[in-house]
Amino acid sequence: MKRSFTKKQIDLSPQVAQLLAMAQEQQSMMSTYELTLRKLEAESKAKDAETTSFKSQLSESLSSVKAMETRLNSSGSLSILHGVEIRDLTFSHFTQALHYALRCVRSFAKVLAREIELAEWDLDLAVKSIAPRVALQKQSHRIYAVESFVNRVMFAGFNGGSRAREHSWKTRRERFEEFEKLRSSNPKLHLAQNPGSEFGAFLRSKYVNLVHPEMERSLFGNLHQRSAVSSGQLPDTEFFTVFAEMVKRVWLLNLLSMSFHPQVSAFQFAPGCRFSEVYMESVSEEEFVTAETCVGFTVAPGFHVYGTVVQCLVYLSAPPVNRRSTRGQSR
């Protein structure tokens, strides 16, 4: 019987070996699954941490903008213009208003860039579409391209159209009175009280041109905010609040420029123009300017005020191959 049992064991050994092999294969697969799961969990945690970091940065940025708005409003923003008569407007008055406008544009550009990253859009690709032929020196310089895009939209048509031709004393005084009314007011409250105003039309047109439908859908999941703005409503979102404050500052600058005589004019330079210390200021302090250094793109426009130049802000780059002579372009 013992011999028979042993023989039976020997006869079953191939089956046992097969079962053992299958068990080992299953165990190996389980180990692979466990490693993959751990890797996915680690990546998920890293992604969550990155998202949390972006949200924290966005929150800090929005808080910073709100704090800035509070400081400006509580101190009587553009207080240098308090009590000033239209006949007494000076170069300093314009540069003060310009300073506030560009600060708000920069704040909004930072908010927009972070919203784009939170929506998992490719910010590098977006920057490439804004400045296709420019190699940025640092990743942190991407914000200059975003800022350039925002300024390009916000200052398009500055002092242009029929308003530029209507420059009588009466028109100048009306513009300055409008400037005075809007200067210390909350933009959303002002819009609610004056829905059919030029400021309202200006804001709606800038939103439509600045925030592309596909971008808005990616940022917010729908086009509700776009529809609300287009119909004259005021979305109760932090994004729109920051946007409205920026639009207000740029519109104030428009009104103030139309109060001057002669009117203030804006200018910018096309990519490839040689750098000029008279008309340009580089946004990058690390940039070493040579005789061959040229404009990569204009970050913010420059202005002519009473015969004095306010330099435009530019991002510099190496000269392109076979560069042709390019002149600055006035807006």
Coordinates of N, CA, C and O in Angstrom, one line a residue, residues 203-217 219-235 237 239-240 243:
L203 N -16.4 96.8 -20.9 CA -16.2 95.6 -20.2 C -16.6 94.4 -20.9 O -15.9 93.4 -21.0
R204 N -17.8 94.4 -21.5 CA -18.4 93.3 -22.2 C -17.5 92.9 -23.4 O -17.2 91.7 -23.6
S205 N -17.1 93.9 -24.1 CA -16.3 93.6 -25.3 C -14.9 93.0 -25.0 O -14.4 92.1 -25.6
K206 N -14.3 93.5 -23.9 CA -13.0 93.0 -23.5 C -13.1 91.6 -22.9 O -12.2 90.8 -23.2
Y207 N -14.2 91.3 -22.2 CA -14.3 89.9 -21.7 C -14.5 88.9 -22.9 O -13.8 87.9 -22.9
V208 N -15.3 89.3 -23.8 CA -15.5 88.4 -25.0 C -14.2 88.2 -25.8 O -13.9 87.1 -26.2
N209 N -13.4 89.2 -25.9 CA -12.2 89.1 -26.7 C -11.0 88.5 -25.9 O -10.1 87.9 -26.5
L210 N -11.1 88.6 -24.6 CA -10.0 88.1 -23.7 C -10.2 86.6 -23.3 O -9.2 85.9 -23.3
V211 N -11.4 86.3 -23.0 CA -11.7 84.9 -22.5 C -12.3 84.1 -23.6 O -13.5 84.2 -23.9
H212 N -11.6 83.3 -24.3 CA -12.1 82.5 -25.4 C -13.1 81.5 -24.9 O -12.9 80.9 -23.8
P213 N -14.1 81.1 -25.6 CA -15.2 80.2 -25.2 C -14.6 78.8 -24.7 O -15.0 78.3 -23.7
E214 N -13.6 78.3 -25.5 CA -13.0 77.0 -25.1 C -12.2 77.1 -23.8 O -12.2 76.2 -23.0
M215 N -11.6 78.3 -23.7 CA -10.8 78.5 -22.4 C -11.8 78.6 -21.3 O -11.6 78.0 -20.2
E216 N -12.9 79.3 -21.4 CA -13.8 79.5 -20.3 C -14.5 78.1 -20.0 O -14.7 77.8 -18.8
R217 N -14.8 77.3 -21.0 CA -15.4 76.0 -20.7 C -14.4 75.1 -19.9 O -14.8 74.4 -19.0
L219 N -11.9 76.3 -18.0 CA -11.7 76.9 -16.6 C -12.9 76.7 -15.7 O -12.7 76.4 -14.5
F220 N -14.1 76.8 -16.2 CA -15.3 76.8 -15.3 C -16.3 75.7 -15.6 O -17.2 75.6 -14.9
G221 N -16.0 74.9 -16.6 CA -16.9 73.8 -16.9 C -18.1 74.1 -17.7 O -18.9 73.3 -18.1
N222 N -18.3 75.4 -18.0 CA -19.5 75.8 -18.8 C -19.3 77.3 -19.3 O -18.2 77.9 -19.1
L223 N -20.3 77.8 -20.0 CA -20.2 79.2 -20.6 C -21.2 80.1 -19.9 O -21.5 81.2 -20.4
H224 N -21.5 79.8 -18.7 CA -22.5 80.6 -17.9 C -22.0 82.0 -17.7 O -22.8 83.0 -17.8
Q225 N -20.8 82.1 -17.3 CA -20.2 83.5 -17.0 C -20.2 84.3 -18.3 O -20.5 85.5 -18.2
R226 N -19.8 83.7 -19.4 CA -19.8 84.5 -20.7 C -21.2 85.0 -21.0 O -21.4 86.1 -21.4
S227 N -22.2 84.1 -20.9 CA -23.6 84.4 -21.2 C -24.1 85.5 -20.3 O -24.7 86.5 -20.7
A228 N -23.7 85.5 -19.0 CA -24.1 86.5 -18.1 C -23.5 87.8 -18.4 O -24.2 88.9 -18.4
V229 N -22.2 87.9 -18.7 CA -21.6 89.1 -19.0 C -22.1 89.7 -20.3 O -22.4 90.9 -20.4
S230 N -22.4 88.9 -21.3 CA -22.9 89.4 -22.6 C -24.3 89.9 -22.5 O -24.7 90.8 -23.2
S231 N -25.1 89.4 -21.5 CA -26.4 89.9 -21.3 C -26.5 91.1 -20.3 O -27.6 91.5 -19.9
G232 N -25.3 91.5 -19.8 CA -25.3 92.7 -18.9 C -25.3 92.3 -17.5 O -25.4 93.2 -16.6
Q233 N -25.3 91.0 -17.1 CA -25.3 90.6 -15.7 C -23.9 90.6 -15.2 O -22.9 90.7 -16.0
L234 N -23.8 90.6 -13.9 CA -22.5 90.6 -13.2 C -22.2 89.4 -12.4 O -22.8 89.2 -11.3
P235 N -21.5 88.4 -12.9 CA -21.2 87.2 -12.2 C -20.6 87.4 -10.9 O -19.7 88.3 -10.7
T237 N -18.3 85.9 -9.1 CA -17.2 85.1 -8.9 C -15.9 85.9 -8.7 O -15.8 87.1 -9.0
F239 N -13.0 85.4 -10.1 CA -12.4 85.7 -11.3 C -13.0 86.9 -12.0 O -12.2 87.8 -12.5
F240 N -14.3 87.1 -12.0 CA -14.9 88.2 -12.6 C -14.6 89.5 -11.8 O -14.5 90.6 -12.4
F243 N -11.3 90.6 -12.8 CA -11.3 91.1 -14.2 C -12.0 92.5 -14.2 O -11.5 93.4 -14.9

